[in-house]
Short mmCIF file of C-alpha atoms in Angstrom, two decimals:
data_model
loop_
_atom_site.label_atom_id
_atom_site.label_comp_id
_atom_site.label_asym_id
_atom_site.label_seq_id
_atom_site.Cartn_x
_atom_site.Cartn_y
_atom_site.Cartn_z
CA MET T 1 -24.84 -3.60 43.45
CA LEU T 2 -21.14 -4.60 42.62
CA ASP T 3 -19.38 -4.47 44.93
CA ASP T 4 -15.35 -3.22 45.11
CA PHE T 5 -13.82 -6.64 43.98
CA MET T 6 -16.09 -6.38 41.61
CA VAL T 7 -15.52 -2.96 40.26
CA ARG T 8 -11.50 -3.79 40.19
CA ALA T 9 -11.96 -7.08 38.42
CA LEU T 10 -13.38 -4.84 36.28
CA LEU T 11 -10.72 -2.98 35.07
CA ALA T 12 -8.30 -5.24 35.54
CA GLY T 13 -10.28 -6.60 32.63
CA LEU T 14 -10.40 -4.31 30.56
CA GLY T 15 -6.65 -3.59 30.96
CA VAL T 16 -5.73 -6.95 30.31
CA VAL T 17 -8.26 -7.04 26.38
CA LEU T 18 -7.17 -3.90 25.61
CA ALA T 19 -3.90 -4.26 24.97
CA ALA T 20 -4.77 -7.93 23.94
CA ALA T 21 -6.98 -5.95 21.02
CA PRO T 22 -3.98 -4.23 19.27
CA LEU T 23 -1.89 -6.96 20.27
CA GLY T 24 -4.23 -10.25 19.44
CA CYS T 25 -4.48 -8.47 15.53
CA PHE T 26 -1.40 -8.89 14.31
CA VAL T 27 -0.90 -12.00 15.98
CA VAL T 28 -4.15 -13.46 13.35
CA TRP T 29 -2.78 -11.62 11.04
CA ARG T 30 0.66 -12.71 11.50
CA ARG T 31 -0.12 -16.43 11.98
CA MET T 32 1.63 -16.44 15.67
CA ALA T 33 -0.88 -18.18 17.74
CA PHE T 34 0.95 -20.78 19.27
CA PHE T 35 4.25 -18.25 19.87
CA GLY T 36 0.84 -16.64 22.18
CA ALA T 37 -0.17 -19.80 23.25
CA ALA T 38 3.80 -20.94 23.89
CA THR T 39 5.29 -17.82 25.76
CA ALA T 40 2.56 -18.63 27.98
CA HIS T 41 2.95 -21.55 29.17
CA ALA T 42 6.53 -21.07 29.71
CA ALA T 43 5.14 -18.49 31.86
CA VAL T 44 4.50 -21.02 34.58
CA LEU T 45 8.39 -21.44 35.02
CA GLY T 46 8.46 -17.77 36.09
CA VAL T 47 5.75 -18.34 38.53
CA ALA T 48 7.99 -20.58 39.91
CA LEU T 49 10.82 -19.01 39.16
CA ALA T 50 9.10 -15.66 41.26
CA ILE T 51 8.18 -17.27 43.88
CA ALA T 52 12.04 -19.11 44.70
CA LEU T 53 13.62 -15.86 44.79
CA SER T 54 10.46 -14.03 46.12
CA ILE T 55 9.93 -10.68 43.48
CA SER T 56 7.16 -10.53 41.95
CA VAL T 57 5.23 -13.07 39.90
CA PHE T 58 4.81 -9.91 37.58
CA ALA T 59 8.74 -9.99 37.19
CA GLY T 60 9.08 -13.47 37.35
CA VAL T 61 7.07 -14.25 34.35
CA LEU T 62 7.64 -10.95 32.52
CA VAL T 63 11.11 -12.26 32.31
CA ILE T 64 10.85 -15.86 31.58
CA SER T 65 8.44 -14.52 28.75
CA LEU T 66 10.45 -12.17 26.71
CA LEU T 67 13.38 -14.45 27.26
CA MET T 68 11.78 -17.64 25.25
CA ALA T 69 10.17 -15.41 23.14
CA VAL T 70 13.42 -13.75 21.95
CA LEU T 71 15.08 -17.01 22.07
CA VAL T 72 12.93 -18.22 20.10
CA THR T 73 12.40 -15.05 17.20
CA LEU T 74 16.85 -15.69 17.73
CA LEU T 75 16.94 -19.43 17.29
CA THR T 76 14.45 -19.78 13.84
CA GLY T 77 15.57 -19.93 10.72
CA ARG T 78 18.42 -22.06 12.28
CA GLY T 79 17.63 -25.88 11.39
CA TYR T 80 14.52 -25.22 12.87
CA ALA T 81 11.25 -24.11 11.82
CA MET T 82 9.44 -22.10 15.21
CA ASP T 83 6.41 -23.91 15.93
CA THR T 84 8.86 -26.40 16.41
CA LEU T 85 10.94 -24.66 18.18
CA LEU T 86 7.86 -23.16 20.39
CA GLY T 87 7.04 -27.14 20.92
CA VAL T 88 10.15 -28.01 22.76
CA MET T 89 11.09 -25.06 24.38
CA ALA T 90 7.28 -23.75 25.78
CA HIS T 91 6.29 -27.67 26.91
CA ALA T 92 10.10 -27.66 28.52
CA ALA T 93 9.72 -24.71 30.87
CA LEU T 94 6.02 -25.72 31.19
CA ALA T 95 7.20 -29.32 32.37
CA PHE T 96 10.71 -27.62 34.53
CA GLY T 97 7.60 -24.53 35.93
CA LEU T 98 5.48 -27.71 37.17
CA VAL T 99 8.51 -29.22 38.61
CA ALA T 100 10.04 -26.63 39.97
CA VAL T 101 6.39 -25.49 41.82
CA SER T 102 6.72 -28.55 43.46
CA PHE T 103 10.14 -28.84 45.30
CA LEU T 104 8.38 -24.95 47.06
CA SER T 105 7.18 -27.26 49.51
CA ASP T 106 7.04 -24.57 52.25
CA VAL T 107 4.84 -22.14 50.84
CA ARG T 108 1.57 -23.31 49.86
CA ILE T 109 0.86 -22.33 45.94
CA ASP T 110 -2.69 -22.22 44.86
CA LEU T 111 -1.69 -23.60 40.83
CA MET T 112 -4.93 -23.45 39.56
CA ALA T 113 -4.71 -19.50 40.43
CA TYR T 114 -2.27 -19.08 37.91
CA LEU T 115 -3.62 -21.51 35.03
CA PHE T 116 -6.89 -20.06 35.49
CA GLY T 117 -6.03 -16.81 36.64
CA ASP T 118 -7.64 -15.71 40.14
CA ILE T 119 -8.96 -12.31 38.39
CA LEU T 120 -11.73 -11.14 42.11
CA ALA T 121 -8.17 -11.29 44.23
CA VAL T 122 -7.10 -8.51 42.04
CA GLY T 123 -5.07 -5.77 44.18
CA GLN T 124 -5.54 -2.08 44.23
CA ALA T 125 -1.13 -3.16 43.42
CA ASP T 126 -1.70 -5.53 40.99
CA LEU T 127 -4.29 -3.02 38.84
CA ALA T 128 -1.28 -0.78 38.93
CA VAL T 129 0.96 -2.81 36.89
CA ILE T 130 -1.98 -4.22 34.96
CA TRP T 131 -3.09 -1.02 33.11
CA GLY T 132 1.01 0.05 33.86
CA GLY T 133 1.89 -2.63 31.49
CA SER T 134 -2.07 -2.74 28.52
CA LEU T 135 -0.81 1.47 28.82
CA LEU T 136 2.71 0.70 27.57
CA VAL T 137 2.49 -1.77 24.94
CA ILE T 138 -1.14 0.57 23.51
CA GLY T 139 1.08 3.13 23.20
CA LEU T 140 4.31 0.51 21.57
CA VAL T 141 1.84 -1.04 19.02
CA ILE T 142 0.34 2.46 18.57
CA PHE T 143 3.76 4.61 17.80
CA ARG T 144 4.12 1.84 15.80
CA TRP T 145 1.73 0.84 14.29
CA GLN T 146 2.38 1.13 10.25
CA ALA T 147 5.57 -0.01 10.07
CA LEU T 148 4.16 -2.68 12.45
CA LEU T 149 1.10 -3.40 9.11
CA THR T 150 4.02 -2.96 6.73
CA ALA T 151 6.29 -5.16 7.56
CA THR T 152 3.17 -7.38 8.45
CA VAL T 153 1.97 -7.40 4.77
CA SER T 154 5.35 -7.86 4.09
CA ASP T 155 9.04 -7.94 5.55
CA ASP T 156 10.08 -6.89 1.28
CA LEU T 157 8.23 -3.94 1.45
CA ALA T 158 9.22 -2.76 4.96
CA TYR T 159 13.22 -3.32 3.66
CA ALA T 160 12.24 -1.23 0.68
CA GLU T 161 10.87 1.46 2.34
CA GLY T 162 14.12 1.88 4.68
CA TYR T 163 12.42 -0.60 8.18
CA HIS T 164 14.06 -3.73 10.16
CA PRO T 165 11.57 -6.57 10.42
CA ARG T 166 12.49 -7.83 13.21
CA ARG T 167 13.00 -4.95 14.75
CA GLU T 168 9.51 -4.69 14.42
CA GLU T 169 8.85 -8.52 14.78
CA LEU T 170 10.86 -7.99 18.19
CA ILE T 171 8.42 -5.35 19.52
CA LEU T 172 5.79 -8.09 18.86
CA THR T 173 7.44 -9.84 20.88
CA ILE T 174 8.33 -8.25 23.80
CA SER T 175 4.67 -6.55 23.85
CA LEU T 176 3.66 -10.12 23.64
CA ALA T 177 5.79 -11.53 27.20
CA ILE T 178 3.89 -7.80 28.82
CA VAL T 179 0.61 -8.90 27.92
CA VAL T 180 0.77 -12.17 29.01
CA ALA T 181 2.96 -11.30 32.06
CA VAL T 182 0.11 -8.74 33.35
CA ALA T 183 -2.84 -11.45 32.09
CA ILE T 184 -1.67 -13.44 34.50
CA LYS T 185 -3.05 -12.75 37.10
CA VAL T 186 -6.36 -12.22 35.14
CA VAL T 187 -7.13 -15.56 32.92
CA GLY T 188 -3.88 -17.33 33.48
CA VAL T 189 -1.32 -18.74 31.30
CA LEU T 190 -3.86 -21.86 30.07
CA LEU T 191 -6.36 -19.08 28.75
CA ILE T 192 -4.22 -15.61 27.57
CA ALA T 193 -3.74 -16.62 23.80
CA ALA T 194 -8.19 -17.32 23.93
CA LEU T 195 -8.02 -12.82 24.57
CA LEU T 196 -5.45 -12.68 22.09
CA ILE T 197 -7.46 -14.52 19.42
CA ILE T 198 -10.78 -14.42 19.43
CA PRO T 199 -11.70 -10.85 19.70
CA ALA T 200 -9.71 -10.13 17.10
CA ALA T 201 -11.10 -13.58 14.59
CA THR T 202 -15.05 -12.22 15.56
CA ALA T 203 -13.68 -8.94 14.54
CA ARG T 204 -12.74 -9.55 11.73
CA PRO T 205 -16.08 -10.22 9.58
CA PHE T 206 -16.41 -6.84 9.45
CA SER T 207 -14.14 -5.22 9.22
CA SER T 208 -12.62 -3.98 6.05
CA THR T 209 -9.13 -1.67 8.03
CA PRO T 210 -7.18 -3.02 9.93
CA GLU T 211 -7.74 -0.27 12.44
CA ARG T 212 -11.79 -1.25 12.38
CA MET T 213 -10.27 -4.35 13.11
CA ALA T 214 -8.22 -3.57 15.59
CA ILE T 215 -10.79 -1.23 17.69
CA GLY T 216 -13.89 -4.03 17.53
CA ALA T 217 -11.45 -6.81 18.91
CA ALA T 218 -11.27 -4.41 21.49
CA GLY T 219 -15.18 -3.47 21.85
CA VAL T 220 -15.78 -8.04 21.52
CA GLY T 221 -13.15 -8.25 24.67
CA VAL T 222 -14.92 -5.17 26.91
CA ALA T 223 -17.82 -7.29 26.48
CA SER T 224 -16.52 -10.60 27.17
CA VAL T 225 -14.99 -8.86 30.49
CA ALA T 226 -17.58 -7.33 31.15
CA GLY T 227 -20.11 -10.45 29.82
CA GLY T 228 -17.58 -12.48 32.07
CA LEU T 229 -18.09 -10.94 35.68
CA TRP T 230 -21.74 -10.68 35.23
CA GLY T 231 -21.85 -14.25 34.43
CA SER T 232 -19.38 -15.72 37.26
CA TRP T 233 -21.13 -13.62 39.69
CA ASN T 234 -25.02 -14.72 38.56
CA LEU T 235 -24.13 -18.37 37.99
CA ASP T 236 -20.81 -18.86 39.90
CA THR T 237 -18.87 -19.98 37.64
CA PRO T 238 -14.59 -19.32 37.47
CA THR T 239 -14.80 -14.99 35.90
CA GLY T 240 -11.22 -15.73 34.13
CA PRO T 241 -12.83 -19.06 32.59
CA THR T 242 -16.59 -17.39 31.89
CA ILE T 243 -14.49 -14.47 29.82
CA VAL T 244 -13.28 -16.53 27.66
CA CYS T 245 -16.53 -18.72 26.91
CA ILE T 246 -18.59 -14.97 26.25
CA ALA T 247 -15.84 -13.90 23.97
CA ALA T 248 -16.69 -17.54 22.61
CA LEU T 249 -20.35 -17.65 22.17
CA LEU T 250 -19.14 -13.62 20.71
CA PHE T 251 -17.22 -15.34 17.91
CA ALA T 252 -19.82 -18.23 16.69
CA GLY T 253 -23.44 -15.72 17.07
CA LEU T 254 -21.20 -12.72 14.74
CA ASN T 255 -19.30 -15.72 12.70
CA ILE T 256 -23.11 -16.26 12.24
CA LEU T 257 -24.21 -13.74 11.62
CA ALA T 258 -21.64 -12.28 9.48
CA ARG T 259 -22.53 -15.47 7.14
CA LEU T 260 -26.52 -14.05 7.08
CA ILE T 261 -25.99 -10.28 6.29
CA PRO T 262 -23.09 -11.08 3.34
CA ARG T 263 -23.24 -7.38 3.16
CA ALA T 264 -21.54 -7.02 5.67
CA ARG T 265 -18.62 -8.73 5.07
CA SER T 266 -15.70 -7.22 3.43
CA SER T 267 -14.32 -10.17 1.72
CA GLY T 268 -14.06 -13.61 1.81
CA MET N 1 15.37 14.47 -16.56
CA SER N 2 18.44 14.37 -14.85
CA ARG N 3 21.32 12.57 -15.75
CA ASN N 4 23.86 13.65 -13.81
CA ALA N 5 27.70 11.50 -12.38
CA GLU N 6 25.61 10.89 -9.07
CA THR N 7 24.63 7.39 -9.21
CA LEU N 8 21.20 6.52 -6.04
CA ILE N 9 22.64 3.12 -5.62
CA ARG N 10 25.72 1.00 -5.82
CA ALA N 11 26.83 -2.76 -5.06
CA ASP N 12 30.49 -2.85 -4.52
CA GLY N 13 31.61 -7.16 -5.28
CA VAL N 14 28.43 -8.49 -3.41
CA SER N 15 27.71 -11.87 -3.79
CA VAL N 16 25.69 -14.43 -1.11
CA ARG N 17 25.33 -17.41 -0.34
CA LEU N 18 22.03 -19.36 0.31
CA GLY N 19 22.41 -22.47 2.26
CA GLY N 20 26.45 -22.81 1.12
CA ASN N 21 24.62 -21.92 -3.02
CA ALA N 22 26.49 -19.14 -4.54
CA VAL N 23 24.12 -16.98 -5.82
CA LEU N 24 25.51 -13.62 -6.48
CA GLU N 25 29.21 -13.33 -7.43
CA GLY N 26 31.21 -10.11 -7.32
CA VAL N 27 28.04 -8.49 -8.66
CA ASP N 28 28.78 -4.27 -9.57
CA LEU N 29 26.19 -2.38 -10.03
CA ALA N 30 25.35 1.26 -10.29
CA ILE N 31 22.17 2.65 -10.89
CA ARG N 32 21.72 6.61 -12.44
CA PRO N 33 18.93 8.89 -12.04
CA GLY N 34 16.96 8.40 -14.57
CA GLU N 35 17.71 5.60 -16.21
CA ILE N 36 16.12 2.34 -16.94
CA VAL N 37 18.36 -0.41 -16.29
CA THR N 38 16.99 -3.98 -17.12
CA VAL N 39 18.33 -7.38 -15.27
CA VAL N 40 17.77 -10.16 -17.38
CA GLY N 41 18.59 -14.12 -16.79
CA PRO N 42 16.84 -17.70 -16.57
CA ASN N 43 15.34 -18.34 -13.31
CA GLY N 44 17.50 -19.35 -10.20
CA SER N 45 19.81 -16.59 -11.64
CA GLY N 46 20.24 -14.69 -8.78
CA LYS N 47 18.31 -11.73 -10.26
CA SER N 48 15.71 -11.35 -7.23
CA THR N 49 17.75 -11.98 -4.74
CA LEU N 50 20.23 -9.04 -6.43
CA LEU N 51 17.03 -6.74 -6.11
CA ARG N 52 16.61 -7.83 -2.37
CA VAL N 53 19.88 -7.33 -1.53
CA LEU N 54 20.07 -3.28 -2.60
CA ILE N 55 16.39 -2.79 -0.82
CA GLY N 56 17.87 -4.29 1.99
CA ALA N 57 16.28 -7.77 2.84
CA VAL N 58 19.63 -9.79 2.04
CA PHE N 59 22.42 -8.98 3.65
CA PRO N 60 25.41 -10.31 1.64
CA THR N 61 28.52 -12.55 2.42
CA HIS N 62 30.86 -10.06 0.63
CA GLY N 63 30.53 -7.20 -0.52
CA SER N 64 28.42 -3.78 0.74
CA VAL N 65 25.68 -1.40 -0.68
CA GLU N 66 25.71 1.55 -0.89
CA ARG N 67 22.76 4.29 -1.29
CA GLY N 68 23.03 7.28 -2.39
CA GLY N 69 22.14 10.46 -0.36
CA GLY N 70 17.50 10.92 -0.71
CA LEU N 71 16.91 8.16 -1.74
CA ARG N 72 13.14 6.51 -2.53
CA ILE N 73 12.08 3.71 -3.66
CA GLY N 74 9.26 2.45 -4.66
CA TYR N 75 9.77 -1.54 -4.59
CA VAL N 76 6.69 -3.43 -6.85
CA PRO N 77 7.28 -7.49 -4.69
CA GLN N 78 7.32 -10.51 -7.80
CA LYS N 79 4.24 -11.99 -5.21
CA LEU N 80 2.72 -10.33 -2.86
CA HIS N 81 0.10 -12.75 -0.03
CA ILE N 82 -2.04 -10.76 1.84
CA ASP N 83 -3.49 -12.66 4.54
CA PRO N 84 -7.59 -13.36 4.41
CA THR N 85 -6.77 -12.11 7.87
CA LEU N 86 -5.76 -9.12 7.63
CA PRO N 87 -8.28 -6.52 6.14
CA LEU N 88 -7.28 -4.17 3.60
CA THR N 89 -9.13 -2.51 1.41
CA VAL N 90 -7.46 -0.64 -1.73
CA ARG N 91 -7.26 2.73 0.07
CA ARG N 92 -5.78 1.54 3.06
CA PHE N 93 -3.04 -0.30 1.03
CA LEU N 94 -1.79 3.08 -0.90
CA ASN N 95 -1.01 4.69 2.85
CA LEU N 96 1.39 2.24 4.12
CA PRO N 97 3.20 2.74 5.34
CA ARG N 98 2.60 7.10 5.20
CA ARG N 99 -0.47 8.50 5.00
CA HIS N 100 -1.73 10.85 1.83
CA ARG N 101 -4.27 13.72 1.91
CA ALA N 102 -7.20 12.27 -0.05
CA ASP N 103 -7.38 13.67 -3.63
CA GLU N 104 -3.12 12.63 -3.42
CA ILE N 105 -5.13 9.58 -2.86
CA ARG N 106 -7.71 9.37 -5.75
CA ASP N 107 -5.36 10.88 -8.31
CA SER N 108 -3.06 7.43 -7.76
CA LEU N 109 -5.78 5.32 -8.23
CA GLU N 110 -7.19 7.82 -10.96
CA ARG N 111 -3.56 7.37 -12.70
CA ALA N 112 -3.77 3.55 -12.20
CA GLY N 113 -7.23 2.78 -13.78
CA LEU N 114 -8.58 1.54 -9.41
CA GLN N 115 -10.72 4.92 -8.79
CA ALA N 116 -13.90 2.80 -8.72
CA TYR N 117 -11.81 0.18 -6.53
CA ALA N 118 -10.82 1.97 -3.37
CA ASP N 119 -12.65 0.44 -1.27
CA ALA N 120 -12.40 -2.47 -2.63
CA SER N 121 -10.44 -4.97 -0.35
CA MET N 122 -7.30 -6.02 -1.70
CA SER N 123 -8.23 -10.11 -1.88
CA ASP N 124 -10.67 -9.35 -4.30
CA LEU N 125 -8.70 -7.92 -7.44
CA SER N 126 -8.21 -9.44 -10.15
CA GLY N 127 -4.55 -10.07 -11.54
CA GLY N 128 -3.54 -7.16 -13.33
CA GLN N 129 -5.66 -5.09 -10.58
CA PHE N 130 -3.72 -6.28 -7.72
CA GLN N 131 -0.88 -5.24 -9.30
CA ARG N 132 -1.33 -1.87 -10.83
CA ALA N 133 -1.67 -0.98 -6.86
CA LEU N 134 1.06 -2.42 -5.77
CA MET N 135 2.43 -0.41 -8.33
CA ALA N 136 0.24 2.58 -7.41
CA ARG N 137 1.29 2.31 -4.32
CA ALA N 138 5.32 2.15 -4.96
CA LEU N 139 4.65 4.79 -7.13
CA ILE N 140 2.88 7.73 -4.57
CA ASP N 141 5.90 8.27 -2.67
CA LYS N 142 7.77 10.52 -5.69
CA PRO N 143 10.26 7.80 -6.05
CA ASN N 144 13.82 8.18 -7.67
CA LEU N 145 14.01 4.67 -8.43
CA LEU N 146 11.13 2.15 -9.23
CA MET N 147 12.26 -1.35 -8.93
CA LEU N 148 10.31 -4.14 -10.28
CA ASP N 149 10.83 -7.53 -10.00
CA GLU N 150 9.16 -9.74 -12.69
CA ALA N 151 6.62 -7.24 -12.56
CA SER N 152 4.91 -8.15 -16.06
CA GLN N 153 4.36 -12.11 -14.61
CA GLY N 154 0.73 -13.01 -15.81
CA LEU N 155 0.20 -9.51 -18.24
CA ASP N 156 -0.85 -11.57 -21.86
CA GLN N 157 1.03 -10.66 -24.65
CA THR N 158 -0.74 -7.47 -24.92
CA GLY N 159 -0.76 -6.44 -21.44
CA THR N 160 3.05 -7.20 -21.26
CA ALA N 161 3.54 -4.66 -23.60
CA ASP N 162 0.93 -1.56 -22.61
CA PHE N 163 3.35 -2.21 -19.34
CA TYR N 164 6.41 -1.86 -20.30
CA ARG N 165 5.54 1.67 -22.36
CA GLN N 166 3.68 2.09 -18.59
CA VAL N 167 7.12 2.34 -16.59
CA GLU N 168 8.58 4.12 -20.07
CA GLU N 169 5.82 7.34 -19.25
CA ILE N 170 6.58 6.83 -15.62
CA ARG N 171 10.35 7.40 -16.18
CA ASP N 172 9.62 10.48 -17.85
CA THR N 173 6.82 11.91 -16.38
CA LEU N 174 8.36 10.95 -12.20
CA GLY N 175 11.65 11.76 -14.19
CA CYS N 176 12.99 8.33 -11.67
CA ALA N 177 15.07 5.36 -12.56
CA VAL N 178 13.59 1.95 -13.59
CA LEU N 179 15.39 -0.88 -12.23
CA MET N 180 13.74 -4.29 -13.47
CA VAL N 181 14.03 -8.00 -12.83
CA SER N 182 12.54 -9.68 -16.10
CA HIS N 183 13.09 -13.48 -17.31
CA ASP N 184 11.15 -11.95 -20.16
CA LEU N 185 13.21 -10.99 -23.18
CA HIS N 186 11.11 -9.86 -26.25
CA VAL N 187 8.76 -6.44 -24.93
CA VAL N 188 11.83 -6.41 -21.76
CA MET N 189 14.06 -5.53 -24.85
CA ARG N 190 12.11 -2.68 -26.52
CA ALA N 191 12.07 -0.42 -22.56
CA ALA N 192 15.62 -0.89 -21.25
CA ASP N 193 18.49 1.69 -21.71
CA ARG N 194 20.99 -0.97 -19.88
CA VAL N 195 20.57 -4.51 -20.11
CA ILE N 196 22.34 -6.40 -18.22
CA CYS N 197 22.15 -10.02 -18.07
CA LEU N 198 22.40 -12.32 -14.55
CA ASN N 199 23.67 -15.59 -14.16
CA HIS N 200 25.16 -15.36 -10.48
CA SER N 201 27.42 -12.73 -11.82
CA ILE N 202 27.06 -10.62 -14.23
CA CYS N 203 28.05 -11.25 -18.35
CA CYS N 204 27.38 -8.72 -20.08
CA GLN N 205 25.52 -5.83 -20.10
CA GLY N 206 25.36 -2.81 -21.90
CA HIS N 207 22.97 -1.11 -24.40
CA PRO N 208 19.96 -3.60 -25.86
CA GLU N 209 21.00 -4.28 -29.13
CA ALA N 210 24.50 -5.08 -28.02
CA VAL N 211 23.76 -7.57 -25.52
CA THR N 212 21.47 -9.72 -28.00
CA ALA N 213 24.68 -9.99 -30.21
CA ALA N 214 26.67 -11.31 -27.27
CA PRO N 215 27.99 -14.22 -27.25
CA GLU N 216 27.46 -14.52 -23.17
CA TYR N 217 23.97 -13.28 -23.49
CA ARG N 218 23.33 -16.29 -26.53
CA ALA N 219 24.50 -19.27 -24.39
CA LEU N 220 22.25 -18.33 -22.39
CA PHE N 221 19.09 -18.14 -24.09
CA GLY N 222 19.57 -19.52 -27.18
CA THR N 223 17.28 -19.49 -29.80
CA ASP N 224 15.40 -17.07 -27.45
CA ALA N 225 17.54 -14.29 -28.05
CA ASP N 226 17.43 -15.00 -31.80
CA GLU N 227 13.72 -13.74 -31.93
CA ALA N 228 14.15 -11.23 -29.39
CA LEU N 229 17.10 -9.10 -31.17
CA ALA N 230 14.98 -9.72 -34.35
CA LEU N 231 11.88 -8.13 -32.33
CA PHE N 232 13.97 -5.50 -31.56
CA ARG N 233 15.69 -4.15 -34.96
CA HIS N 234 12.09 -3.93 -36.50
CA ASP N 235 11.22 -1.41 -33.53
CA PRO N 236 10.79 1.31 -34.60
CA HIS N 237 11.04 3.20 -31.68
CA LYS N 238 14.12 2.47 -30.51
CA HIS N 239 16.23 4.88 -27.63
CA PRO N 240 17.67 8.10 -28.45
CA HIS N 241 19.33 8.25 -25.16
CA GLU N 242 23.14 8.25 -25.34
CA HIS N 243 24.97 5.34 -22.71
CA PRO N 244 28.61 6.80 -22.41
CA ASP N 245 29.68 1.95 -21.38
CA GLY N 246 26.13 0.69 -22.95
CA ASN N 247 27.74 -0.62 -26.47
CA GLU N 248 29.97 -3.58 -25.23
CA CYS N 249 30.29 -6.50 -22.51
CA HIS N 250 32.14 -5.54 -20.13
CA ALA N 251 35.81 -7.54 -20.15
CA GLN N 252 35.51 -8.45 -16.36
CA GLY N 253 31.96 -10.15 -17.45
CA HIS N 254 34.14 -12.10 -20.11
CA GLU N 255 36.48 -13.66 -17.10
CA LYS N 256 33.90 -13.97 -14.30
CA LYS N 257 31.80 -16.71 -17.41
CA SER N 258 34.35 -19.65 -17.47
CA ALA N 259 34.08 -19.60 -13.54
CA ASP N 260 31.11 -19.54 -13.85
CA ALA N 261 29.92 -22.30 -16.70
#
């Protein structure tokens, strides 16, 4: 029997994974996995700032993630490779965030809740923020789908069609920041990247087109959230990590299955 | 095939510097509807950069690119790496970035000789099939300017000859202009209405026969040029097209050359 907070947890989880699924596909296709993880780590600084300034954690995280993502996008190619810049900025932001949190001595902050999420504590207002952000990201990705896909296949093809690949990249970057901000309550900054990458990677062997992969990733995400909630309820384990564990088990299981049934694989 | 004075795309004094190196210097180029223009030049002479400036992927350091109204570019890149994590069938590839009716896709695949491969993954195609898929995608929106970057790369001699015959056919059926880039002198010469010899700046241009005889061209390509010229002169299918500015190397080219050398 699901209590009210379990229903809210389920809805929160679904909101995050449904936005993370198509976005995660682009993260995988464009090899931005580290970008996603780094943006999420920087979010700790956002948490600290939000608490210091008494603004909503969602807003603080969104601003820092956006700032981080846009800065990295702008600075890439000017002397340093993207992964180097990400390594510097993400960990600097994480470290400054942790130090900043230590100054907030008068406020008791459960840092664990932000590092690993606290999906069972999701309230009505959180749900509204999560689904608002999630629907915005889903809308953006669907609206720009063909352009994003063309730019992912080749920047030059996109230019020749009159698109601006840098602008499409910025749309992905902004979407990523939004997903990080809404997911922080659900799985926390350390595990957000997992919800982007694992469902997409799990769906890959069973997909022949980008659309099928995005839908498959959404399916894997939904199964992970449902399975993770059920598992954590029955085994009394932390919910966010349990969701990621289920996703990882699905990845391993389905990939082995794909290798046993060669016809199900669309390509090597 | 229309051949009016209107230009599809025009580059005015385009210079590009990448990392302190002058890749292009003062390139003027105008493509008119229906003409086949070939850019030849040694490796690293800025040919691909010139195409990328024209599609808007590289911003010129100096000069400008002007696109005519209604310009539709079909671009075939030199190489295309599709990440193995991205599932993409040939059919889906042809639907990028615009979706097409099933019968349009079928016709397009048939013309490319890929009718059996609609649901094959792009990564499972052979080099030649992949090239044909790229071409089919570039043509499906009926462009009025087809741009080919070293498109015959990796094809054998017969394949290359077929390829250029195909380019002429495309021009004749679609009426589109073709701008292609190649370092392969031998076959390029047969299909072109106009040849532009590029080595960072335009060193000479004109009708293929005139260009192959030009000293600037011969200085760039040496004995290869002699062979290409011989091939050209024995070609029974010479081009009947008119060339208002074709039969001489531009004076501008002669001046630039000395600065370049």
